[in-house]
Structure formats: C-alpha cells, structure tokens
Phi, psi and omega in degrees: 000320180298316180298317179298317181297317179296320180298318180296315180298315179298320180295320182288333181269358182264139177285147178294147179301139180275126179299148185302324183265007180286131178273105183280169177304321179291320176300317182296318177303312183292316182295317178295323176296319178298313182298324180287312186288324186293338181265001177286146183305321183286350181254329184305321185282353182278156174293162181303319180296320180288327175298313180300316182296319181294310183291325178299320179295318179295323182277353180064043173224170177270161183304325180295318179295318179298315180301317180296319180292318180298317179297320179294317181295320180297330177289331182277329181168162183268001175210157180294323181296318181292322178296313180301315182295319180296314182289324177299314180295319181299311182292320180295319179296323179298316180288324180297332181270001180270178181297335181265006186308313183289346181259004178288118183274310181208150178212116184215136171259123180257114180243035175305323173244101183301341179280350180211080179284133181243135174259123176253118183229132175227150180209162177275119180266091186276351177227115182307317185288349182260358187298319179298316180295318182291320177296321179293321178296319178298315180298319177297313183299319179291312181298321184278332188245347177225065188294353177284348182288130179264330180220135173256133173243110185247143183213122175260133181245157179289123181296344181291322181236349179070011183230316184298125181282125175268330180209140173217139179189160178236150179220141179279162178299324179299315181288326177300326180290349180271350184271129176253125185305316184285358177250001183300315180303324184275327190239004180302312183289316189274333185229306190296320180295336179286350177281347176281147175254154175059038183290135176231125178252143173288329180231077184305325183298336182274359185227036178271000000 
C-alpha cells in the first residue's frame, strides 16, 4: 500500500511530457529573438549559417538548437503576435465552452516581454465551493492550449459587484503541466490549488 501511495503522489507531482511540436515558453523566447535579430541591418547581409551562429550566441543556445526552434516556430506562425493570438483564442475558446464559460470575465496573454508571457484570467466565482476546481480548470486550459505562457495570474471576482476578489493566485508553466483535466474533480482541493503561488482568499476558512 505504501509503494502504491508513493507512486500516486509522484505521478500527481510530475509534469506531463511535452509534445515534440509544442512551443514552450523558452522556445517562444528564442523564436521571437530570432525574428527580431534576423531582420536587423547588421544581420541581413550575413549568410544563413552566420545568421544562425550570431543569433544562437545571443540566445545562449547552439546553432543546431536554434534551427530546431525556428523550424518549430515557423510551423506555429510567421510572427510572435500571430502565435500569441492563435493560442490565446484556443485557450479562451476551451474555457468558453466549459461550465464556467458564461462567467469568464477576461482572458488575455501579455507578451510585452516575449521571454515571459503572462496569462491574465478573471471570472465570476458564483459558488465558493467550486473556486478550487475552476482555478484548476483555468490553469489546465492555459497550460494545455497556450504553452508559451510562463506565468498564469488568475482572479475570481464576486458576481455581486464584479470587483471584490474571492481568489487570487499565480502558477508557473511547470506547475500548469502537472494538472490533468480528468483528475480536477478529485484533486483540485487537495493538490492542484496548492500549485498556485501567492494565493489570497476572501474567505480563507472555507478553503482549508
């Protein structure tokens, strides 16, 4: 029984394997850097190999790694903005089609700094007991559908005034990858909500 319990805990604390074609936050940083640097006057005149070598050095990767990231990025989109918009829509649509869809207040990916894309999500939390599940669902949706996001900032507001925060918390891309959608009902309260950092509850006693 002890071995089984340890195995379950390890499985729940492990991030899901990243698909080969998934554009990670680090890939996005490198790809956006490539798109910016390759169009600079001092880079345009260089051969493709020298361009790769120059940008790879700036990105602190080797040319082979850079080439692989560029190829992956080109499949996702021809600009950082288009990739961001596509993934933002994908993740937002997933939540819009869920039970909390009509209560989704805002969903935005901020890529002011492409090396650290932040997802800002807020929703109306009409049931206190469901906040952990809803926060976990949001984290899963962002992690699974907008993998360029490095940090999620989630906020549930009181539907009575649309302003008072019932829940606030942040989650890293690594922790978002640990959430399994089909386990949210079972583990939102006991495990998944603990993956958030800086959690603030309006009613802490109801979420111990």
